[in-house]
């Protein structure tokens, strides 16, 4: 399926499966979620694979894994470090390595073969590998190198170089590298790896990630040269909104260790040290928020090649810095992805020259232009044009997003920035514009390198645009940490935003590694009293912590990681952090009521400016706090159960009981009305099971009445929005959920779409109905939080979900809920077992549902409105088909279990 574009994956699946006929195959091997990872530090890495088969009802019945240090010898059983033997087991995901102790800096090759429940055996899979990292900090022999400047001010990027020789035949070479600041490395004039903004962002004093690159192919016999350039980045650049710089340190430095292994088994290590030379070059200034200034006249041509003459370069200074904090990267760094051409060059009413790339994206512009030596071109980046059609960047606050390039003159010059990124659709140009053409420029999207996993599609073009906007909100804000926004002087890892969007994110892209990394960041920045900072990495200070709905990222994300990927280890790793957060809330509560402290509340809920009759949808902040206190406690109980922590399970179950009672007493009248009558109040109470059964229906009625009071509009903010449609569907009002989803007027999901949005906005009314903007203080046009509706679109509308009792799509539930005059919806998801699909259409009153359940998974299918209908599967009456579990009627629906396979159901439907 490798070369299969995700959009036509279904076709490819069918084709692929029939092409391989009856064979049982095994492939798509991963180690710790990654394909051929470098720098694995886990002592017992978890191995996963996928099975292919054209048969139905296929389950793995046994597997055998073998691991060795010699790829060719693997099949002969040579140099094996582990042979699992024939294991009778269904496990094809997260099988723990259980061989001899893994060594540092070593490549391990592995393969697997499987048997199925129908007597078939696969051959051995293709060989895959992982490479271990430097398993102990004592193995870092390299020294931190820096320049003689001790000024914290932004300045030209330092460049370091070193020539070294190769004395034998190279078997392998690995470059271990990191920096205080951002780095780019080159070997013999070629860039090492294709990661951007490395080493990524963590709380550097606690955890600093290093990367490992296989550079065997970049080396040559004899003399070689290595080069390193540094930029300010998160370490020393501007960070957050109070115009502070150098948050983590004043001095940029780099750490490089190149380990070369010769074919005769000997090793040579090239370390960064005082023998390296340094100078500066064309990058005069770089900053994540503010852009880059590049003077091409100062380029030092071929400076990372052997023959470059480095006369005048100084010797690098070495400094001491803690190496204990070094950890290998466990998630993909940012990389370059889609490219966009200029849609048009606009002359604005003010006379500005503006490029329009047609998509609000995050990354940078590359160009090829010529200009006179010393002349320049400046690119100013903005997300929108104002009402009059002029360039607008007032919503960037202090972030400049300016990139200035000074020409060296002569042949056309190609350039793209190094240590900065911009959020933009429009680029205003100044300087020498005599030679510009649309084709001179390309916009490049840059984001954490996550594979796309999901597609969602319907018969409604506005909804498809909404899905597009959700995906681009995700791409734009997954920049090593989940940021709130990518353009203004903020771009921070707001915990609340991340938790509300997690489930949607996990449909669209493979976010397992990304969030495993960030949850470690969350735990490492958790305060000693258990409180969770508003942003992680925490750059706002210890007092900026503890808000309901934000701190709950500590429980909600690990739990949902478990649900989406079936990953128990994340629960075990995060358990103390989860518990710490719940205990923190308890410590701030009196009589089991958490009604203290600062909270953001239902952030950015509907609040009209001319509110003279109480239309603002305010929800009591302490009601919200108590609701999330209950929810997090519930998730902790669930987690304790999964991990077999019986005492905790009992302890927190009792606590939850008391929390719920306190909630009822404080926030519900004896007749069942809530003290805040807002949509969010009812949604949270219903979603988190805070109301006794007998009050629920009435609460749903209140909720629906409230929605109708606003002319069928939502009024929820960040915290209520993700659950709104879920609650309506759970309590039988999917009809209202559809009306909200399809609402085109403000406030609604489709209002920005109708206003031409290509991403999700921070506010429901970032651009008001009269075309004017919301406040410049806080108005991002690329903010994923409200995109959390994507989860409902996948799970309810298309009906594709995992059963929590067999999470990670081991058991898949297919339960589409058509409505809203939509005639088609389709969701496809590449799970750890393979592709699963729920794709429905209504044609001439006939409901047609295509389902794909991957091998080694099973499904529970619920056919909406099929209770009294004649259902066929691929032309055969449903009850004549063998292999389906008991067919039962649930209200108007029909439900049954299936094994793996491709299914096509049809029946007349009345909606
Ligand atoms: C702003 C952003 C962010 C939100 C915080 C509370 O900075 O809107 O998304 O989480 O406020």
Coordinates of N, CA, C and O in Angstrom, one line a residue, residues 73 90 196 200 232 308 389 399 466 571 700 735 776 904:
X73 N 22.6 -12.4 7.9 CA 22.7 -13.6 8.7 C 21.4 -14.0 9.4 O 21.2 -15.1 9.9
X90 N -2.3 -13.7 19.6 CA -2.9 -12.7 18.6 C -2.1 -11.4 18.5 O -2.4 -10.6 17.7
X196 N 13.8 19.7 10.3 CA 13.9 21.2 10.5 C 13.7 21.6 11.9 O 13.0 20.9 12.7
X200 N 14.3 20.5 18.2 CA 12.9 20.6 18.7 C 12.9 21.3 20.0 O 13.9 21.9 20.5
X232 N 19.0 30.9 17.0 CA 18.5 31.2 18.3 C 17.4 30.2 18.7 O 17.3 29.7 19.8
X308 N 37.8 24.0 1.5 CA 37.6 25.4 1.9 C 38.8 25.9 2.7 O 39.2 25.2 3.6
X389 N -9.1 44.9 1.4 CA -8.2 44.2 0.5 C -6.7 44.5 0.7 O -5.9 44.1 -0.2
X399 N 5.1 39.8 16.9 CA 5.9 39.0 15.9 C 5.9 39.7 14.6 O 4.9 40.1 14.1
X466 N -14.5 22.2 5.7 CA -14.3 22.2 7.1 C -13.2 21.1 7.5 O -12.3 21.4 8.3
X571 N 0.1 4.8 29.5 CA -0.7 4.9 30.8 C 0.3 4.7 31.9 O 0.3 5.4 32.9
X700 N -31.2 17.0 28.7 CA -31.1 17.1 27.2 C -32.1 18.0 26.6 O -31.8 18.8 25.7
X735 N -30.2 14.6 15.2 CA -30.8 15.6 14.3 C -30.4 17.0 14.6 O -30.0 17.8 13.7
X776 N -7.2 43.0 17.8 CA -5.8 42.6 17.4 C -5.1 41.9 18.5 O -4.1 41.2 18.3
X904 N -20.0 -5.2 2.0 CA -20.9 -4.2 1.3 C -22.3 -4.5 1.7 O -22.9 -5.5 1.2

